[in-house]
XYZ file of C-alpha atoms in Angstrom:
714
model
C -17.375 10.204 25.562
C -17.490 12.159 22.311
C -18.659 10.085 19.340
C -16.021 11.907 17.243
C -13.430 9.721 19.004
C -14.579 6.897 16.742
C -14.147 8.893 13.503
C -10.685 7.510 12.708
C -11.888 3.937 13.182
C -14.831 4.575 10.876
C -12.608 6.130 8.208
C -10.195 3.164 8.267
C -12.955 0.572 8.129
C -14.784 2.479 5.382
C -11.547 2.566 3.352
C -11.267 -1.218 3.671
C -14.914 -1.703 2.705
C -14.509 0.491 -0.390
C -11.388 -1.444 -1.387
C -13.269 -4.741 -0.997
C -16.166 -3.313 -2.997
C -13.873 -2.335 -5.868
C -12.185 -5.751 -5.880
C -15.518 -7.573 -6.061
C -16.772 -5.261 -8.819
C -13.637 -5.881 -10.883
C -13.914 -9.651 -10.428
C -17.654 -9.724 -11.167
C -18.671 -11.761 -14.223
C -21.517 -9.749 -15.777
C -22.681 -12.761 -17.812
C -22.946 -15.003 -14.752
C -22.729 -12.834 -11.612
C -21.845 -14.606 -8.387
C -24.537 -14.028 -5.768
C -21.944 -14.050 -2.982
C -20.017 -11.248 -4.655
C -23.187 -9.201 -5.134
C -24.074 -9.742 -1.486
C -20.572 -8.694 -0.422
C -20.796 -5.479 -2.471
C -24.237 -4.785 -1.026
C -23.090 -5.394 2.562
C -20.112 -3.066 2.101
C -22.392 -0.245 0.900
C -24.851 -0.937 3.714
C -22.145 -0.838 6.399
C -20.749 2.445 5.078
C -24.226 3.935 4.950
C -24.950 2.965 8.554
C -21.707 4.438 9.861
C -22.062 7.608 7.775
C -25.571 8.151 9.117
C -24.407 7.665 12.692
C -21.656 10.252 12.401
C -23.785 12.763 10.506
C -21.997 12.424 7.144
C -25.222 13.084 5.256
C -23.881 13.323 1.697
C -22.022 10.017 1.981
C -25.037 8.419 3.647
C -27.447 9.489 0.910
C -25.096 8.490 -1.907
C -24.622 5.013 -0.475
C -28.371 4.740 0.203
C -29.235 5.135 -3.500
C -26.318 2.915 -4.535
C -27.367 0.293 -1.985
C -30.942 0.165 -3.301
C -29.712 -0.273 -6.872
C -27.415 -3.084 -5.727
C -30.377 -4.675 -3.983
C -32.232 -4.887 -7.301
C -29.096 -6.373 -8.901
C -28.719 -9.136 -6.329
C -32.423 -9.967 -6.615
C -32.002 -10.424 -10.363
C -34.253 -7.469 -11.195
C -31.327 -5.539 -12.724
C -29.352 -7.201 -15.521
C -25.682 -6.338 -15.202
C -23.562 -5.111 -18.102
C -19.991 -3.907 -18.398
C -21.083 -0.254 -18.642
C -23.174 -0.630 -15.470
C -20.167 -2.011 -13.596
C -18.177 1.006 -14.825
C -20.859 3.266 -13.346
C -20.739 1.350 -10.059
C -16.969 1.831 -9.986
C -17.472 5.549 -10.608
C -19.938 5.635 -7.705
C -17.343 3.926 -5.517
C -14.752 6.565 -6.512
C -17.127 9.394 -5.618
C -17.895 7.755 -2.272
C -14.146 7.574 -1.656
C -13.805 11.289 -2.460
C -16.652 12.072 -0.069
C -14.964 10.011 2.638
C -11.702 11.914 2.114
C -13.575 15.218 2.309
C -15.083 14.309 5.674
C -11.702 13.066 6.873
C -10.230 16.490 6.027
C -13.229 18.249 7.632
C -14.371 19.600 4.270
C -17.699 19.553 2.449
C -17.963 16.905 -0.298
C -18.239 17.964 -3.932
C -21.903 18.826 -4.461
C -21.690 18.593 -8.261
C -20.242 15.077 -8.174
C -22.877 14.037 -5.637
C -25.753 15.267 -7.782
C -24.249 13.782 -10.962
C -23.824 10.261 -9.591
C -27.260 10.311 -7.956
C -28.825 11.356 -11.248
C -26.893 8.634 -13.111
C -27.983 5.923 -10.692
C -31.584 7.133 -10.814
C -31.496 7.053 -14.620
C -30.225 3.453 -14.558
C -33.034 2.446 -12.219
C -35.624 4.160 -14.414
C -34.365 2.600 -17.646
C -33.536 -0.878 -16.374
C -36.216 -1.646 -13.773
C -38.840 0.964 -14.612
C -38.892 2.762 -11.278
C -37.020 5.432 -9.393
C -34.989 4.890 -6.249
C -35.272 6.851 -3.037
C -34.382 10.372 -4.147
C -32.318 12.066 -1.406
C -32.812 15.729 -0.808
C -29.985 18.178 -1.190
C -27.400 17.767 1.592
C -28.203 19.717 4.716
C -26.400 20.235 8.052
C -26.491 17.287 10.419
C -28.940 19.072 12.737
C -31.434 19.390 9.871
C -31.668 15.801 8.639
C -35.445 15.804 8.206
C -36.771 17.097 4.900
C -39.817 18.831 6.364
C -41.771 19.238 9.544
C -44.498 16.889 8.325
C -42.008 14.135 7.432
C -40.348 14.569 10.820
C -43.667 14.305 12.603
C -44.640 11.177 10.664
C -41.317 9.483 11.275
C -41.291 10.460 14.934
C -44.770 9.012 15.317
C -43.683 5.735 13.730
C -40.560 5.435 15.875
C -42.243 6.362 19.129
C -44.653 3.459 18.915
C -42.081 0.860 19.916
C -39.237 0.176 22.287
C -35.922 -1.310 21.235
C -34.572 -4.139 23.370
C -30.769 -4.223 23.065
C -29.128 -7.377 24.429
C -25.362 -7.415 25.046
C -23.881 -10.911 24.971
C -20.636 -11.834 26.739
C -19.636 -8.214 27.359
C -17.450 -7.194 30.304
C -18.760 -4.811 32.962
C -16.430 -2.024 31.829
C -17.640 -2.216 28.229
C -21.285 -2.514 29.355
C -21.002 0.754 31.254
C -19.499 2.473 28.229
C -22.164 1.080 25.899
C -25.032 2.137 28.146
C -23.596 5.665 28.178
C -23.519 5.622 24.377
C -27.123 4.398 24.230
C -28.178 7.248 26.530
C -26.875 9.668 23.894
C -28.910 7.957 21.172
C -32.237 7.748 23.046
C -33.943 7.352 26.414
C -32.834 4.311 28.388
C -35.918 2.965 30.188
C -34.182 0.121 31.993
C -31.033 -1.987 31.954
C -30.214 -5.168 33.834
C -28.597 -8.565 33.500
C -25.201 -10.183 33.855
C -22.061 -10.579 31.780
C -23.599 -13.387 29.750
C -26.699 -11.373 28.742
C -27.318 -7.738 29.604
C -30.567 -6.149 28.347
C -31.183 -2.432 27.757
C -34.627 -1.049 26.857
C -34.407 2.092 24.706
C -36.927 4.541 23.251
C -36.513 7.519 20.974
C -35.893 8.536 17.378
C -33.197 5.935 16.725
C -32.963 2.830 14.553
C -31.362 -0.550 15.032
C -28.863 0.372 12.298
C -27.707 3.444 14.231
C -27.285 1.429 17.415
C -25.361 -1.340 15.700
C -23.108 1.079 13.819
C -22.011 2.786 17.056
C -21.685 -0.328 19.194
C -19.717 -2.290 16.602
C -16.820 0.095 17.168
C -16.578 -1.307 20.728
C -17.855 -4.890 20.481
C -18.463 -7.363 17.678
C -21.801 -7.685 15.791
C -22.240 -11.213 17.155
C -22.370 -9.767 20.667
C -25.456 -7.650 19.916
C -29.109 -8.646 19.693
C -31.655 -5.936 18.839
C -35.381 -6.604 18.896
C -38.496 -4.450 18.668
C -41.019 -4.508 21.505
C -44.403 -3.349 20.231
C -46.368 -0.819 22.298
C -50.127 -0.312 22.225
C -51.047 2.668 20.080
C -53.962 5.068 19.948
C -56.713 3.874 17.578
C -56.898 7.349 16.080
C -53.401 6.969 14.696
C -52.910 7.165 10.957
C -53.650 3.809 9.242
C -50.704 4.281 6.920
C -48.345 4.304 9.893
C -50.144 1.428 11.622
C -49.568 -1.070 8.814
C -45.846 -1.674 9.308
C -46.266 -2.432 13.022
C -47.468 -6.039 12.727
C -44.577 -6.843 10.373
C -42.110 -6.309 13.206
C -42.776 -9.220 15.510
C -41.883 -8.531 19.147
C -39.334 -11.330 19.227
C -38.090 -11.136 15.633
C -34.519 -10.007 16.132
C -33.502 -9.917 12.485
C -36.446 -8.109 10.966
C -36.020 -5.384 13.538
C -32.380 -4.927 12.668
C -33.039 -3.441 9.244
C -36.745 -2.826 9.031
C -36.493 0.791 10.178
C -34.649 3.224 7.942
C -34.170 6.633 9.654
C -32.579 9.887 8.632
C -33.421 9.521 4.920
C -36.189 11.939 3.920
C -37.548 9.833 1.053
C -38.209 6.647 3.053
C -42.021 7.115 2.951
C -41.881 7.121 -0.874
C -43.757 4.201 -2.419
C -40.875 2.635 -4.448
C -38.689 2.448 -1.366
C -41.100 0.450 0.802
C -40.321 -3.021 -0.589
C -36.609 -2.303 -0.658
C -36.293 -1.385 3.012
C -36.562 -4.914 4.460
C -34.017 -6.091 1.872
C -31.373 -4.044 3.646
C -31.081 -6.840 6.179
C -27.826 -8.737 6.066
C -28.342 -12.103 4.301
C -26.316 -13.950 6.904
C -28.735 -12.853 9.630
C -31.975 -14.125 8.076
C -32.317 -17.341 10.068
C -30.501 -16.977 13.356
C -30.948 -19.297 16.258
C -31.038 -18.147 19.893
C -27.785 -19.999 20.529
C -25.911 -18.380 17.629
C -24.633 -15.253 19.416
C -23.527 -17.188 22.472
C -21.692 -19.757 20.361
C -20.030 -17.347 17.970
C -18.940 -14.866 20.620
C -16.083 -16.993 21.995
C -14.808 -17.585 18.448
C -14.860 -13.866 17.773
C -13.066 -13.202 21.017
C -10.328 -15.592 19.951
C -10.028 -13.817 16.602
C -9.912 -10.480 18.382
C -6.974 -11.581 20.485
C -5.102 -12.575 17.332
C -4.892 -9.047 15.906
C -4.844 -5.469 17.092
C -4.969 -2.102 15.336
C -1.970 -0.008 16.374
C -0.884 3.452 15.270
C 2.097 3.461 12.895
C 3.740 6.161 15.036
C 3.852 3.764 17.983
C 5.453 1.053 15.856
C 8.023 3.544 14.530
C 8.839 4.551 18.095
C 9.483 0.910 19.032
C 11.680 0.462 15.945
C 13.700 3.550 16.864
C 14.194 2.199 20.398
C 15.305 -1.163 19.015
C 17.769 0.721 16.817
C 19.183 2.497 19.858
C 19.407 -0.870 21.619
C 21.470 -2.264 18.745
C 23.785 0.757 18.912
C 24.190 0.202 22.661
C 24.944 -3.466 22.049
C 27.613 -2.437 19.506
C 29.142 -0.161 22.124
C 29.275 -3.041 24.622
C 30.860 -5.268 21.961
C 33.464 -2.564 21.367
C 34.146 -2.284 25.098
C 34.588 -6.045 25.468
C 36.861 -6.058 22.424
C 38.992 -3.278 23.941
C 39.426 -5.316 27.119
C 41.279 -7.919 25.059
C 42.845 -10.634 27.213
C 41.065 -9.393 30.333
C 37.687 -10.518 28.922
C 38.917 -13.878 27.645
C 38.943 -15.443 31.081
C 35.551 -14.053 32.030
C 33.208 -16.659 30.575
C 30.121 -15.033 32.155
C 30.822 -11.806 30.305
C 31.381 -13.604 27.023
C 28.222 -15.688 27.412
C 26.198 -12.636 28.410
C 27.363 -10.697 25.370
C 26.545 -13.607 23.068
C 23.079 -13.909 24.602
C 22.499 -10.147 24.326
C 23.552 -10.174 20.686
C 21.237 -13.078 19.854
C 18.265 -11.600 21.731
C 18.798 -8.163 20.207
C 18.821 -9.726 16.757
C 15.623 -11.699 17.458
C 13.948 -8.616 18.918
C 14.894 -6.548 15.885
C 13.517 -9.142 13.472
C 10.291 -9.486 15.494
C 9.724 -5.732 15.647
C 10.550 -5.244 11.985
C 8.017 -7.936 11.070
C 5.286 -5.742 12.579
C 5.871 -3.184 9.848
C 5.920 -5.778 7.106
C 2.853 -5.658 4.833
C 1.944 -8.163 2.086
C 2.418 -6.934 -1.473
C -1.263 -7.709 -1.971
C -1.956 -4.216 -0.608
C 0.003 -2.796 -3.560
C -1.167 -5.223 -6.224
C -4.853 -4.876 -5.277
C -5.122 -1.419 -6.826
C -3.790 -2.431 -10.251
C -6.783 -4.383 -11.599
C -8.626 -1.060 -11.717
C -5.632 0.730 -13.298
C -5.286 -1.969 -15.967
C -9.032 -2.050 -16.664
C -9.336 1.738 -17.070
C -6.095 2.198 -19.049
C -6.798 -0.726 -21.377
C -10.278 0.676 -21.997
C -8.836 4.054 -23.011
C -6.280 2.452 -25.311
C -8.720 -0.043 -26.842
C -6.596 -3.006 -25.809
C -7.469 -6.344 -24.243
C -5.278 -7.098 -21.237
C -5.121 -9.992 -18.782
C -3.509 -9.072 -15.446
C -1.762 -11.820 -13.476
C -0.340 -11.240 -9.978
C 2.197 -13.544 -8.345
C 3.670 -13.496 -4.841
C 0.961 -11.367 -3.250
C 1.895 -12.745 0.181
C 5.486 -11.479 -0.124
C 6.037 -8.900 2.616
C 7.689 -5.488 2.387
C 8.246 -2.678 4.871
C 5.218 -0.383 5.156
C 7.224 2.745 4.316
C 8.413 1.121 1.090
C 4.920 -0.134 0.247
C 3.615 3.427 0.318
C 6.466 4.723 -1.848
C 6.583 1.914 -4.422
C 2.976 2.358 -5.585
C 3.580 5.397 -7.822
C 6.683 3.964 -9.585
C 4.834 0.698 -10.203
C 1.862 2.592 -11.615
C 4.139 4.355 -14.124
C 5.718 1.060 -15.156
C 2.343 -0.648 -15.586
C 0.934 2.196 -17.680
C 4.138 2.224 -19.748
C 3.784 -1.509 -20.465
C 0.142 -1.080 -21.429
C 0.801 1.866 -23.749
C 4.238 1.146 -25.270
C 4.691 -2.578 -24.663
C 1.521 -4.510 -25.461
C 0.257 -4.136 -29.024
C -3.280 -3.552 -30.259
C -5.380 -6.748 -30.589
C -5.300 -6.711 -34.414
C -1.516 -6.219 -34.455
C -1.062 -9.148 -32.071
C -3.204 -11.407 -34.222
C -1.239 -10.423 -37.315
C 2.006 -11.729 -35.759
C 0.435 -14.893 -34.376
C -0.125 -13.749 -30.807
C -3.414 -14.043 -28.878
C -5.580 -10.907 -28.978
C -5.438 -10.625 -25.201
C -2.110 -9.305 -23.971
C -0.633 -10.591 -20.731
C 0.735 -8.361 -17.965
C 2.323 -10.023 -14.930
C 3.076 -8.378 -11.582
C 5.222 -10.552 -9.345
C 7.089 -10.187 -6.060
C 9.491 -12.512 -4.270
C 12.314 -12.401 -1.766
C 15.889 -12.697 -2.975
C 18.474 -12.690 -0.211
C 18.061 -9.514 1.826
C 16.056 -7.850 -0.949
C 12.617 -8.024 -2.472
C 12.358 -8.483 -6.228
C 9.342 -6.896 -7.970
C 8.822 -7.543 -11.679
C 6.534 -6.017 -14.300
C 6.458 -8.399 -17.301
C 4.506 -8.144 -20.531
C 4.353 -10.225 -23.709
C 4.282 -7.181 -25.980
C 6.505 -5.951 -28.769
C 9.601 -5.524 -26.627
C 12.119 -2.681 -26.981
C 13.657 -1.694 -30.297
C 17.357 -1.077 -29.652
C 17.918 0.885 -32.856
C 14.897 3.088 -32.240
C 16.059 3.851 -28.691
C 19.538 4.832 -29.904
C 18.099 7.014 -32.653
C 15.818 8.790 -30.191
C 18.712 9.249 -27.770
C 20.854 10.911 -30.463
C 17.901 13.090 -31.389
C 17.718 14.219 -27.755
C 21.448 14.971 -27.676
C 22.445 12.066 -25.428
C 25.945 10.627 -25.629
C 25.431 7.077 -26.940
C 27.302 4.623 -29.123
C 26.374 1.593 -31.189
C 28.631 -0.590 -29.014
C 26.636 0.010 -25.858
C 25.380 -3.219 -24.221
C 21.637 -3.819 -24.313
C 21.272 -3.191 -20.575
C 22.618 0.357 -20.947
C 20.522 1.036 -24.039
C 17.339 -0.014 -22.237
C 18.252 2.278 -19.330
C 17.904 5.222 -21.745
C 14.136 5.216 -21.223
C 14.777 6.612 -17.736
C 16.487 9.724 -19.132
C 14.507 12.947 -18.459
C 12.282 13.896 -21.396
C 12.875 10.600 -23.193
C 9.872 9.077 -24.989
C 9.451 6.979 -28.121
C 5.692 7.554 -28.332
C 4.565 8.719 -31.755
C 1.875 10.929 -30.258
C 1.063 12.366 -26.856
C -1.955 10.852 -25.105
C -3.493 11.231 -21.671
C -1.705 7.992 -20.741
C 1.885 8.777 -21.784
C 4.115 10.290 -24.419
C 5.341 13.461 -22.737
C 8.662 11.988 -21.642
C 7.984 12.500 -17.945
C 7.494 9.870 -15.305
C 10.100 7.215 -16.052
C 12.991 9.379 -14.819
C 10.982 9.976 -11.648
C 10.490 6.213 -11.340
C 14.217 5.561 -11.333
C 14.958 8.464 -8.996
C 12.321 7.342 -6.474
C 13.491 3.737 -6.500
C 17.088 4.810 -6.004
C 15.886 6.992 -3.133
C 14.584 3.813 -1.484
C 17.994 2.188 -1.791
C 16.933 0.090 -4.780
C 17.701 -0.239 -8.456
C 15.856 -0.872 -11.739
C 16.927 -3.442 -14.310
C 15.363 -4.013 -17.726
C 15.427 -7.142 -19.884
C 13.710 -7.074 -23.251
C 13.571 -9.024 -26.478
C 12.069 -7.523 -29.584
C 8.760 -9.134 -30.460
C 8.571 -11.156 -27.242
C 8.127 -8.675 -24.418
C 9.816 -6.712 -21.655
C 10.666 -7.487 -18.038
C 11.271 -4.508 -15.733
C 12.800 -5.610 -12.452
C 12.900 -3.564 -9.238
C 15.277 -4.656 -6.477
C 14.556 -3.125 -3.053
C 15.871 -3.696 0.480
C 13.315 -5.312 2.783
C 13.443 -2.358 5.157
C 14.974 1.100 5.432
C 15.450 1.098 9.219
C 18.196 -1.464 9.858
C 20.510 -3.157 7.381
C 23.346 -5.660 7.317
C 26.534 -3.916 6.307
C 30.189 -4.602 5.589
C 32.500 -2.310 7.586
C 35.526 -1.153 5.598
C 38.438 1.117 6.448
C 40.026 3.712 4.175
C 42.825 5.667 5.819
C 41.565 6.449 9.327
C 37.912 6.542 8.206
C 35.354 3.749 8.576
C 32.615 3.333 5.961
C 29.702 0.920 5.553
C 28.877 -0.938 2.349
C 25.356 -2.468 2.177
C 25.980 -6.185 2.397
C 23.394 -6.854 -0.333
C 25.629 -5.041 -2.845
C 28.857 -6.893 -1.923
C 29.649 -9.867 -4.148
C 33.237 -10.763 -3.219
C 36.626 -9.324 -2.287
C 40.113 -10.056 -3.629
C 43.691 -8.807 -3.728
C 44.342 -7.094 -7.104
C 47.351 -8.207 -9.114
C 49.319 -5.811 -11.285
C 48.774 -8.004 -14.342
C 44.986 -7.780 -13.980
C 44.786 -3.977 -14.053
C 44.606 -2.003 -17.278
C 44.900 1.706 -18.043
C 42.155 3.023 -20.282
C 41.752 6.229 -22.241
C 40.651 9.158 -20.099
C 42.598 8.127 -16.985
C 40.225 5.226 -16.347
C 41.461 2.006 -14.785
C 39.719 -1.372 -15.011
C 40.280 -4.618 -13.148
C 40.039 -7.947 -14.932
C 38.017 -10.468 -12.906
C 37.372 -13.786 -14.623
C 37.395 -12.339 -18.148
C 35.242 -9.375 -17.132
C 36.652 -5.849 -16.933
C 35.272 -3.837 -14.016
C 35.659 -0.060 -13.499
C 37.940 0.647 -10.538
C 36.783 3.181 -7.946
C 39.394 4.296 -5.421
C 37.358 5.489 -2.443
C 40.233 7.515 -0.971
C 40.418 9.622 -4.151
C 36.677 10.008 -4.703
C 36.007 11.092 -1.095
C 39.392 12.805 -0.513
C 40.471 10.559 2.368
C 43.996 11.190 3.614
C 46.661 8.670 4.684
C 45.110 5.867 2.625
C 46.935 3.135 0.720
C 47.561 4.375 -2.822
C 49.155 1.251 -4.285
C 46.249 -0.812 -5.691
C 48.169 -4.082 -5.359
C 48.382 -3.495 -1.598
C 44.708 -2.572 -1.332
C 41.678 -4.852 -1.242
C 39.236 -4.784 -4.164
C 35.635 -5.240 -3.034
C 33.442 -6.280 -5.972
C 30.061 -4.601 -5.619
C 26.956 -4.299 -7.788
C 24.773 -1.280 -8.410
C 22.158 -0.514 -11.081
C 22.918 -3.797 -12.807
C 26.645 -3.039 -13.160
C 29.614 -4.314 -11.183
C 32.484 -2.217 -9.855
C 35.784 -2.834 -8.066
C 36.115 -0.559 -5.021
C 39.597 -0.190 -3.524
C 39.698 -0.151 0.288
C 42.476 -0.451 2.855
C 40.938 -3.031 5.167
C 37.830 -5.166 5.708
C 36.660 -4.851 9.315
C 33.745 -7.269 9.158
C 30.021 -7.701 8.857
C 27.691 -5.966 11.307
C 24.121 -4.795 11.673
C 23.751 -1.022 11.480
C 20.929 1.412 12.210
C 20.240 3.693 9.245
C 20.121 7.406 10.081
C 18.887 9.824 7.434
C 21.718 12.185 6.528
C 19.607 14.747 4.676
C 17.319 15.338 7.656
C 20.235 15.834 10.052
C 22.801 17.480 7.748
C 22.461 17.685 3.960
C 22.681 15.477 0.887
C 26.246 14.248 0.277
C 27.175 12.843 -3.173
C 28.195 9.201 -2.983
C 26.628 8.727 0.450
C 23.137 7.324 1.060
C 22.892 7.554 4.864
C 24.889 7.340 8.097
C 25.055 5.174 11.204
C 26.517 5.247 14.704
C 29.288 2.765 15.486
C 30.014 1.019 18.756
C 32.607 3.614 19.791
C 30.076 6.421 19.262
C 31.601 7.676 16.018
C 29.594 8.264 12.851
C 30.185 6.097 9.789
C 28.864 6.934 6.329
C 26.878 4.329 4.369
C 28.146 4.455 0.797
C 26.000 4.678 -2.339
C 27.628 2.497 -5.014
C 26.239 4.182 -8.120
C 26.597 7.595 -6.514
C 30.316 6.969 -5.954
C 30.759 5.959 -9.592
C 28.997 9.095 -10.813
C 31.061 11.240 -8.449
C 34.257 9.589 -9.697
C 33.312 10.280 -13.335
C 32.386 13.866 -12.552
C 35.717 14.529 -10.860
C 37.661 13.098 -13.789
C 35.686 15.119 -16.302
C 36.275 18.260 -14.248
C 40.020 17.536 -14.180
C 40.087 17.508 -10.394
C 41.331 13.978 -10.017
C 44.414 12.155 -11.199
C 43.480 8.536 -10.902
C 46.942 7.171 -10.113
C 50.478 8.620 -10.019
C 51.751 6.620 -12.987
C 49.375 5.025 -15.473
C 52.359 3.179 -16.943
C 52.294 1.137 -13.766
C 49.464 -0.903 -15.345
C 49.165 -2.851 -18.547
C 49.377 -0.527 -21.530
C 47.173 -2.582 -23.836
C 43.474 -1.875 -23.563
C 41.265 -4.891 -23.089
C 39.372 -6.101 -26.127
C-alpha cells in the first residue's frame, strides 16, 4: 500500500486542525489565557507536524515545529501573551494553511513566506524568553532530511540503541495485517504476535513513536495504540552525550516514549531544544493507566460507528438517483391517473402508490439531510474577518452569531460565503461608526454586528445586522442621480435601499482596501439570485441596518405549484406563491405606459400575463377568466395570470444552462410524469422580461385598456 493513499485524509484533518487553531486563537483572552485553549492550540500544531513529517512535507513540518515550541513556552507561562503576538500566531497559521494548499496541489511552498515567519517567531522567542528556538535548515527534498552526515550518524546511533514495542489494542485481524505491513515500511519488524485484544510488534530502525502514531491513526484510533521503548545494552565506548537520554526513557514508560524522540528535524541536538522535546507529549497522556486503552477503545468504536467520511461525489450520485426515482414515481402517478375508473376498484394499486409516494418522500428527505451542513461552518470564518477588518478601520466591533446549528445544503454553504463576506465588510466599513462618533451620539464605543440564521418555511433566512448609522435615503438618491440612474423621490424605502446593489454604486467618501470602488455588492445580489434566493434590506437612520438573505434549503429538489398556460405546463416555486384568486374587472386598473395593476386588499400589484411574456399560444386572454397567482420575488409582490392551477408536486431541478442555454424568465427545468419537460419560472426574471418587452414596443399588454378602470390608483 502506497502511503500517498492517505494524503487526502491528512489534508482534510489538517484543515480541520488549522480551523480549530484559528478559533481558539481568536477566542483567547491575552490577559487571562485559558490553559485548555493553549493546550488545544499546541496539540493541533503537534498533530500537523507529526503528519507532515510522516508524509515528507518538510517545509510544513519545520514551520509547525518552531511554532509548536513557541506555543510550548506560552502554555508553560514562560511567554506572556499580547494582542500583537496573537496576530503573529494567526499569521503563522495562515502561512501553514498556504503551505498545506501547496502540497495539496503538488507545488513547492513559498520559500520567502517560510523564511519570514520563521524569522519572526525566532525574534519573538529571543526578545520574550531570551533564547532561540530550534532553527530549521532550508527546506530540502524528502530524501535529504538530515542536515549533515555527522548529524545523521549521531541520530542514527541514538535511535539504533532501542527497540520500539507497538501494541495494537482491540484491532481486527484484517487491520492488524495492514498495520504490520505499514510498520515494515517504517523500520525492521523483529517480531509480532498476540491476539485481537492485544497484538505486539517489535520494531527497530530510524523511526520515532510520533511517525508510527501519525501513520497508524489514519487506520485506527489513538486509544488503540500503545508505544513503548525497550532499552538495549550499548557499547561502553559510545558517546556520553548520546548515553544520557537513555535512562530517561524507562522500558515500560509508554507516554514518555511517545514524544521523547524527535526525528527528522536537523536542529534537535541544539541545546535550547533539549528541554522542550519532552514537552511535546500530549497533556492528556501524562498519567495513563494500563486499563485506559482497553476501556476507551469500545467507546471510540461506538463513536466511529456514528459517523463516516464519504466523498461528496458519492452523495451527489445518490441524490441524482433519488431524483430519478421521484420522476419515475410521477410517471406511475400519471399512469394511474390516466386509468381513471379502472384504478378506482383496485385498492392494492392505490395503496401501493400511496406507500411508494410516502417512502419516496421519506427517502428524499433522508438523503437530502446528508448534504445538510450547519451554518457554523460558514460563521466560523467571520471572527477572523471582523477582527482583521476592524483593526484596519480602527473600529471596535463585537461579533454575535445566532442559529449556528441551522442547516443548509452543502452546495449553498460553499456559495454563500463570498456574498456574506461582502455584506459583513460593508457593514463594518459603511454601517458601524468610529468609536468617537458613536460616543458622541450616545452609543457604546463597541459596535455590534450580528450574524443569524434560521429556517422559515421551505427557506433559510440569513441576516447581517448592525447597530451603526443606518442608510441615508437622501444621500442614496443623490448618488443614484449622480450615476445616471432613473430614480424618483416617491420611491419606497425598500427600492431606495436596493440601489446599493447597482453596479458601480458606492457612497464611500474615499477608496480604501476594504471598500469604496463600487464593486462587490452587485455581485452579491447576482450570486444570491443565482442560488434561487433574494436580498432584502431594512434600515433606519441612526439605528442600524438589517440585510436579509432568503435562500431555498436545497437546489436539488423543490416543492412546486404546477400551472397551465395554453397547452404549456410551468412550475412556480411553492415558496414564492402566496395565494390565488379570480380577478374582478373592478379591481384592475390601467396605468400609464400600458401597465396594468390588480388591487388586492388595498395594495396594487403589477400584473404579469405569462402568455404574453413567454409568447404562449391559445391561452386565455380575458383576465377576468384567468386565475391570478400572487407571488413574491425580491421583496415585491406580483399578480401572475395563468389559465389553470394543476396542483402541488415535488419536482427535480435540472440545470437549463448546462443542458441548453440561459432563458430569460426561467430559472431551471424539470421532467414531468408524462416525460415532458416543464420550465421552472423565475418571478423577478419574468417581471424584468415583461418590462423590457414593453419598453421595446414588442408587447401590447391587452387588446383594450379601456376595458379596465380609467382612474389610476392613488
